[in-house]
Coordinates of C-alpha atoms in Angstrom, one line a residue:
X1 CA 118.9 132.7 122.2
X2 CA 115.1 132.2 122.7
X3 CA 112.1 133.4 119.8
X4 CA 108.3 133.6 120.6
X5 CA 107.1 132.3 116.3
X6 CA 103.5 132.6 115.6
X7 CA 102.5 130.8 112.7
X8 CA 99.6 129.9 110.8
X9 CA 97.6 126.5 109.9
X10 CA 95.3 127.3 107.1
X11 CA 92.7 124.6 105.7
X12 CA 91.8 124.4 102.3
X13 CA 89.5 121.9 101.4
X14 CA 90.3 118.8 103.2
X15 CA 94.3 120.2 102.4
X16 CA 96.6 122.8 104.8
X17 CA 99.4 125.2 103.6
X18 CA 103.2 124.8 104.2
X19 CA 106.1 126.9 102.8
X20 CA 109.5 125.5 101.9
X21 CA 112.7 127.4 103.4
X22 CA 115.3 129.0 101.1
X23 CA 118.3 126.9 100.6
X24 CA 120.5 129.7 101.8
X25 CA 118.4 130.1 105.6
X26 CA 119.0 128.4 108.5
X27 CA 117.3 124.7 108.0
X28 CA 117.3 125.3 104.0
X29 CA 114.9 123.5 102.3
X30 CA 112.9 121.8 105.3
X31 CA 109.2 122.7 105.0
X32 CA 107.2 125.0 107.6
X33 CA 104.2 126.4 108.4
X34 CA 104.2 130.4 107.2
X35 CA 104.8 133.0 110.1
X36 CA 107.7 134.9 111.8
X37 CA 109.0 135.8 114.7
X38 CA 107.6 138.2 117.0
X39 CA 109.2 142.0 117.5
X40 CA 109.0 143.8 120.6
X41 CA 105.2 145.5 121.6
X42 CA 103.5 143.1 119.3
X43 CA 100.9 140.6 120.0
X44 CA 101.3 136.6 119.1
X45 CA 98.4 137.7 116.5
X46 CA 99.8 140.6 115.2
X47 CA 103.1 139.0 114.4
X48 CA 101.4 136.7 112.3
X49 CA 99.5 139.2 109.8
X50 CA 102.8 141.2 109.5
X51 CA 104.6 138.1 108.8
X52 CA 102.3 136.8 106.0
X53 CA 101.9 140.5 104.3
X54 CA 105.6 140.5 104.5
X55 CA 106.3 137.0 103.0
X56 CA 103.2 136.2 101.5
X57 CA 101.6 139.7 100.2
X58 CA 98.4 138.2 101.9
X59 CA 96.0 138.9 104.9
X60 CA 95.7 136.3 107.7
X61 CA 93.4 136.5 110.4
X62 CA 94.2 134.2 113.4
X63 CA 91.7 132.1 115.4
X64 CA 92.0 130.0 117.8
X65 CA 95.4 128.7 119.0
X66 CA 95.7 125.0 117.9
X67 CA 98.7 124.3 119.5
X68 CA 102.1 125.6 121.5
X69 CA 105.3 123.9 121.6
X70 CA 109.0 124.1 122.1
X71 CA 112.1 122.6 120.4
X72 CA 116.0 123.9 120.9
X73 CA 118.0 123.9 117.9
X74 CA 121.6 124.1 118.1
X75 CA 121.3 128.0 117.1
X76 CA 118.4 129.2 118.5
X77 CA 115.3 127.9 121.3
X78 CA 111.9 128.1 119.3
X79 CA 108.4 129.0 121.5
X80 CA 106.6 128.1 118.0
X81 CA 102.5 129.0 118.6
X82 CA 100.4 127.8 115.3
X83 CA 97.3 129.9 115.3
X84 CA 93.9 128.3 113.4
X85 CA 93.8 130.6 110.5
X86 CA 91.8 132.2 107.0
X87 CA 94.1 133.4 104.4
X88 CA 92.5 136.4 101.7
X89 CA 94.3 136.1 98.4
X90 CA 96.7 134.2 96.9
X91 CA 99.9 134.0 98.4
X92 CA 103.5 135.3 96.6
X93 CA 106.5 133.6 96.9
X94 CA 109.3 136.2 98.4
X95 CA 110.8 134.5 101.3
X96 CA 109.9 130.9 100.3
X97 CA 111.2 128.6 97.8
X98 CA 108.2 126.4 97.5
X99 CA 104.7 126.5 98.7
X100 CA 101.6 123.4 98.6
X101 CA 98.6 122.4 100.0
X102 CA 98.7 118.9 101.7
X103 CA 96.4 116.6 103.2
X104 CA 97.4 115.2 106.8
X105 CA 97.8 111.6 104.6
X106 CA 100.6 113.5 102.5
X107 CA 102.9 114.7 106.0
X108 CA 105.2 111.7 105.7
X109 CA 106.4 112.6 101.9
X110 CA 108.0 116.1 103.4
X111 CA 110.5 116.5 105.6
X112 CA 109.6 119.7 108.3
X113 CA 111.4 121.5 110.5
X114 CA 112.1 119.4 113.7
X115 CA 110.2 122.0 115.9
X116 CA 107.0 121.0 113.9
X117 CA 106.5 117.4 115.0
X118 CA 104.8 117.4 117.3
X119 CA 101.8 119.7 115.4
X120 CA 102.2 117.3 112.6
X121 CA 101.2 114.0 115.0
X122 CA 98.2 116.4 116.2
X123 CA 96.9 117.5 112.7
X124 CA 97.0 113.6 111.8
X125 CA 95.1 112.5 115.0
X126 CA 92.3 115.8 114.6
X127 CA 92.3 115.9 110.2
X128 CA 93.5 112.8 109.4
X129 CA 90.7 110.7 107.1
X130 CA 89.0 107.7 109.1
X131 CA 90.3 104.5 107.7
X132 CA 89.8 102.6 105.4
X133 CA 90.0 106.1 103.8
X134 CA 93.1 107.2 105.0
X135 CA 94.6 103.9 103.8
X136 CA 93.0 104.6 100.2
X137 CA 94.6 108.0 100.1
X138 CA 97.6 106.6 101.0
X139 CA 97.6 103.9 98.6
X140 CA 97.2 106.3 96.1
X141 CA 100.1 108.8 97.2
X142 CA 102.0 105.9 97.2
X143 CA 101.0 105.5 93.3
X144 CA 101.7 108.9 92.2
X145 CA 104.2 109.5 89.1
X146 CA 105.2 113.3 88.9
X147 CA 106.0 113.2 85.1
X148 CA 102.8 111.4 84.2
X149 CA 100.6 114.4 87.0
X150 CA 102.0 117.4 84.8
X151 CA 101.1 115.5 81.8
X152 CA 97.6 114.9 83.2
X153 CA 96.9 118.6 85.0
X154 CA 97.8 120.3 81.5
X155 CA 94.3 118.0 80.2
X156 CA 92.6 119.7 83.1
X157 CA 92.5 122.9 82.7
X158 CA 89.4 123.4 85.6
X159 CA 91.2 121.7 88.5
X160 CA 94.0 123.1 90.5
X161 CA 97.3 121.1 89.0
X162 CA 97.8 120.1 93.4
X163 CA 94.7 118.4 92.8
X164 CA 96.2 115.9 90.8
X165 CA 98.3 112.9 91.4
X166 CA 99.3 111.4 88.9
X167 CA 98.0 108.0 89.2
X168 CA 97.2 106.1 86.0
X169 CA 93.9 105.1 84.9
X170 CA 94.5 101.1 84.8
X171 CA 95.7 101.8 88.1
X172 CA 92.9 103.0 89.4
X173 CA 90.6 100.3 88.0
X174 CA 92.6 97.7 89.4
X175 CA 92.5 99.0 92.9
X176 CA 89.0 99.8 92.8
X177 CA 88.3 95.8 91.9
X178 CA 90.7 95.2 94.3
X179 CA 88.5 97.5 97.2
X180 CA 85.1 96.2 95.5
X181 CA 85.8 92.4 96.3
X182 CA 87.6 93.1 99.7
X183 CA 84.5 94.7 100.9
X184 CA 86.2 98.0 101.4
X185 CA 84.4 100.3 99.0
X186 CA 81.2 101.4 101.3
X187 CA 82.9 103.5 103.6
X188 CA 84.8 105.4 100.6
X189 CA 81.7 106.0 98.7
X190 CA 80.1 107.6 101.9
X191 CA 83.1 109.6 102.3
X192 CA 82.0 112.8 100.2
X193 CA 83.1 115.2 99.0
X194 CA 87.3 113.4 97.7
X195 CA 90.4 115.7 97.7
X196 CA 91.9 114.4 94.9
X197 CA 90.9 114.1 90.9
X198 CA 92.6 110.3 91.5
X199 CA 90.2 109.8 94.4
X200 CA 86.9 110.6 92.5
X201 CA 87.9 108.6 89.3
X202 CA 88.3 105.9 91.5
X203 CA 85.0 106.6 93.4
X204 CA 83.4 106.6 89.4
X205 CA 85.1 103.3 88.9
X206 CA 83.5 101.6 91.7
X207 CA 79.7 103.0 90.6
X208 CA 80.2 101.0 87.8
X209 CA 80.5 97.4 90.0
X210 CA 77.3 97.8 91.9
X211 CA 75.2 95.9 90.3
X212 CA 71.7 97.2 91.9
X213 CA 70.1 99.4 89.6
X214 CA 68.4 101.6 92.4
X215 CA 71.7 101.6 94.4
X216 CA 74.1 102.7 91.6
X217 CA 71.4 105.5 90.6
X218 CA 71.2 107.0 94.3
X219 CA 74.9 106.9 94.5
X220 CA 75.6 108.5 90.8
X221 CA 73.2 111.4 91.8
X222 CA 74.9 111.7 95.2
X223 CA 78.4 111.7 93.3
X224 CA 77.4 114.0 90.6
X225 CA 77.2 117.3 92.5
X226 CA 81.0 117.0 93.2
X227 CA 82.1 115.6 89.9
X228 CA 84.5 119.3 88.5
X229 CA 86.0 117.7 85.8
X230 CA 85.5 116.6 82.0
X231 CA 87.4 113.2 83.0
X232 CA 85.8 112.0 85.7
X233 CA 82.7 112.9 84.3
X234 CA 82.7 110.9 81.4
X235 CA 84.2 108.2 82.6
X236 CA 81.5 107.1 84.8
X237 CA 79.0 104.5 83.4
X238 CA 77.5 101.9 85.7
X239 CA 77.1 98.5 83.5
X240 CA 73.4 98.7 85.5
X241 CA 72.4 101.0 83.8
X242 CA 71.8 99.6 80.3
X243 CA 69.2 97.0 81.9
X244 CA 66.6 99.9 83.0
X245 CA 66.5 102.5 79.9
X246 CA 63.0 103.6 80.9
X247 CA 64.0 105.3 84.0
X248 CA 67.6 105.9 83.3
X249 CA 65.9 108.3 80.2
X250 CA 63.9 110.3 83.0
X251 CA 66.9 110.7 84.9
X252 CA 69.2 111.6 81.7
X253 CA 66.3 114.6 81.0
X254 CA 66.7 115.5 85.0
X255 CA 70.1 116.2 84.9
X256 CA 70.1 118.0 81.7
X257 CA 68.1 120.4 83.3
X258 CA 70.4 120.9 86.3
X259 CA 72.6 123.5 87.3
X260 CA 76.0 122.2 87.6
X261 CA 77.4 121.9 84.3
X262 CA 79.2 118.3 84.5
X263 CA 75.9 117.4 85.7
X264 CA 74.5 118.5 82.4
X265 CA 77.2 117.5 80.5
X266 CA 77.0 113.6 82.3
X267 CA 73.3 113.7 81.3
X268 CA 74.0 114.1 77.3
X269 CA 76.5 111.5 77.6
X270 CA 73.8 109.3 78.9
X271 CA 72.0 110.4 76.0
X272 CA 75.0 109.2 73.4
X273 CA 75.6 105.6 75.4
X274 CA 72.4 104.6 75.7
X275 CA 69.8 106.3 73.3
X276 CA 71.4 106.5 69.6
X277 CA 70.7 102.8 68.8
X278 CA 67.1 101.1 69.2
X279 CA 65.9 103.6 71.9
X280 CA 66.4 106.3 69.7
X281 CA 64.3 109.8 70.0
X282 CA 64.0 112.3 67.5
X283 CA 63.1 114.2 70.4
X284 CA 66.0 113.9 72.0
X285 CA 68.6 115.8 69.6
X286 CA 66.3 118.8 71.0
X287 CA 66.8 117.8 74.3
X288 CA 70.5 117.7 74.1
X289 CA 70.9 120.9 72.1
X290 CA 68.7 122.5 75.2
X291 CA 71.6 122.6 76.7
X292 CA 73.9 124.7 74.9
X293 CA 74.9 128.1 76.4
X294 CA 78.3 129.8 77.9
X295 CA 79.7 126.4 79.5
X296 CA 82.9 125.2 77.1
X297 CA 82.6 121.5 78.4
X298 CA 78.3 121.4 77.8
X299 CA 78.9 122.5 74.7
X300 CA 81.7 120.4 73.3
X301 CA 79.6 117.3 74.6
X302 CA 76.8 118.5 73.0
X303 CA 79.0 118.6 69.7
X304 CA 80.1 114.6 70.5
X305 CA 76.7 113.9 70.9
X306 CA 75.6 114.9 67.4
X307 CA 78.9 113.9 66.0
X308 CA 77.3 110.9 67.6
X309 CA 74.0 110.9 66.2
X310 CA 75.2 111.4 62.7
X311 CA 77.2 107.9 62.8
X312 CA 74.3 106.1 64.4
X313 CA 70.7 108.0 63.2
X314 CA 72.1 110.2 60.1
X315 CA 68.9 110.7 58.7
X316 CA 67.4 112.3 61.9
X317 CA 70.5 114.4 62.7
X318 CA 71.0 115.7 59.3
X319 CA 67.2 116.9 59.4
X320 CA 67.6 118.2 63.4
X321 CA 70.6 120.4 61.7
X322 CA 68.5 121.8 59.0
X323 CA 66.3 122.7 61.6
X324 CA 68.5 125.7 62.8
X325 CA 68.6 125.2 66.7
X326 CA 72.5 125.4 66.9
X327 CA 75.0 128.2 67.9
X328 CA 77.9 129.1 65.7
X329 CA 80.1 127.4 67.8
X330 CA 78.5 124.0 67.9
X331 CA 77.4 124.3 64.6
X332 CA 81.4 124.1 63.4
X333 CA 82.5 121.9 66.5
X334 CA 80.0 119.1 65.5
X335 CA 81.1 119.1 61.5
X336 CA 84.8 119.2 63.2
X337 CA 84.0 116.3 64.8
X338 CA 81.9 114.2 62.5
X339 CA 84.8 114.5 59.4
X340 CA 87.2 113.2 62.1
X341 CA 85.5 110.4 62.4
X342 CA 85.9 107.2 60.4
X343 CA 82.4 106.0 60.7
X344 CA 81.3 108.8 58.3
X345 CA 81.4 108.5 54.4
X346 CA 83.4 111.1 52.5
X347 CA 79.9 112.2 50.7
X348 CA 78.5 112.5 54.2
X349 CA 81.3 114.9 55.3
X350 CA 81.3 116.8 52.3
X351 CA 77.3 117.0 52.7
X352 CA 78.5 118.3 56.7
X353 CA 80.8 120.7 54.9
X354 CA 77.9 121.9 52.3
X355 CA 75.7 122.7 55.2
X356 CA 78.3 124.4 57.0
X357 CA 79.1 126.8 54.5
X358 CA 75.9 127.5 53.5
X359 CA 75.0 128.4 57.3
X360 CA 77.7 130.8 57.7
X361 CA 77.1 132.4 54.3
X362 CA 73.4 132.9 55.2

């Protein structure tokens, strides 16, 4: 018995869809790409979008075909043509026990149906990273722990919970000292925009090596446009920096101004590391609190910031909150935070509270 399959190879960002097989199907539990077999009077194409509405509940348009092959199974000869394809929604599970979004890197850690081989060796030759990268990703999927990459994607709620990995932090940091002093990390840094949240923390950890103050700046403001994360964001902080305060304060104002809100949020954060001790401004309180507005992550760092300022500069933050330039929301977060602290005095935090109550009476 011989079936014409069309199926589909959609690319996500840097990752392609596959569906797992029900147990109870012929070669249960293997992994595929999504499509059917074709009926009589229908195009290669057509079988495709009536497979995926069927299956998926979604709309696939083909493209170009990306490859043809053949494989006999003991039950059935497969003609299998994998269109290039966009997918419009987000797909349902009905037929499928399983579906992800891989990078070529990822193929070996799933077992496919046989009739898929020889698409899988193509995909790695055309979408495969260049090394070294492709050995970095590799490295890391190698590292992965499943328990501790559910524990981690429930702390980031912004990323898509494929994203992560599950790679721990000290992890990380060794294997970017290990890729700073083999000479290795040049061709990762170029190698923008990452896949994974394990891939840009490591990309923040080796910002923080270079020791050239005009070489970790360029790079930081190449990086920060992809940073989509609270984690990665604040984890970030070239030693270099600390030895130029002048120009690293221009650049902190810069990127509070920006659009992209762990941008912002990066630039406060600057603000708090560097500027709440001897280069303390009065003006800045003002220029962190610019900031505040619909973005959940702005604000709360705006709220650590002043939390911040009223360990290190109490005087100047108590008088910057008298001054009324706070939403509701900060207003309580930064109290929140400040009694949590340890730094602060019980007569400072019940001053906090005093104020508090006072502003939401008034």
């Amino acid at each position: 018995m011989k079936a014409e399959v069309a199926a589909a190879l959609i690319f996500r960002n840097g990752r392609f869809f596959i569906g797992q097989r029900p147990p109870e199907k012929a070669r249960g539990g293997l992994w595929e790409f999504v499509g059917g077999k074709q009926e009589p009077r229908e195009s290669l194409a057509e079988t495709l979008r009536r497979e995926c509405r069927e299956e998926l509940n979604v709309e696939v348009q083909p493209g170009d075909i990306f490859c043809e092959t053949a494989h006999e199974y003991e039950d059935l000869t497969v003609h299998l043509t994998l269109f290039c394809a966009q997918m419009t929604g987000e797909p349902t599970r009905k037929e499928h026990t399983a579906f992800r979004w891989i990078t070529p890197e990822e193929i070996p850690y799933f077992s496919f149906c046989p009739a898929d081989g020889e698409i899988l060796e193509k995909i790695q030759r055309e979408y495969g990273a260049p090394e070294p990268v492709g050995a970095i990703r590799r490295r890391l999927l190698e590292e992965r722990e499943e328990a501790y990459r559910r524990f981690q994607a429930k702390l980031l709620p912004t990323l898509d919970g494929s994203l992560v990995l599950g790679v721990r932090t000290p992890v990380l940091r060794r294997y970017a000292a290990e890729l700073w002093k083999s000479g290795q990390a040049e061709p990762f840094l170029r190698a923008l925009p990452h896949v994974y949240y394990e891939e840009n923390n490591l990309h923040a950890f080796l910002l923080e090596k270079e020791k050239d103050f005009d070489i970790a700046l360029a790079r930081t403001e190449s990086f920060l446009p992809y940073v989509d994360n609270w984690a990665t964001c604040d984890q970030m902080n070239p030693k270099v920096f600390g030895k130029h305060l002048p120009v690293l304060h221009q650049k902190a104002e810069a990127w509070i101004r920006s659009s992209h809100p762990y941008t912002v949020r990066y630039g406060i954060g600057i603000l708090m590391r560097y500027f709440l001790e001897d280069a303390f401004q009065y003006e800045d309180l003002a220029l962190a609190a610019s900031a505040q507005g619909g973005e959940y992550y702005i604000n709360l760092m705006i709220a650590w910031y002043l939390a911040t300022a009223l360990v290190k500069q109490p005087q100047a933050a108590m008088d910057f909150l008298a001054e009324g330039r706070l939403s509701d929301w900060v207003k309580r977060k930064t109290v929140q935070k400040a009694c949590e602290s340890r730094k602060i005095s019980p007569a400072q935090k019940n001053e906090l509270r005093a104020w508090l109550k006072q502003e939401e009476e008034a």
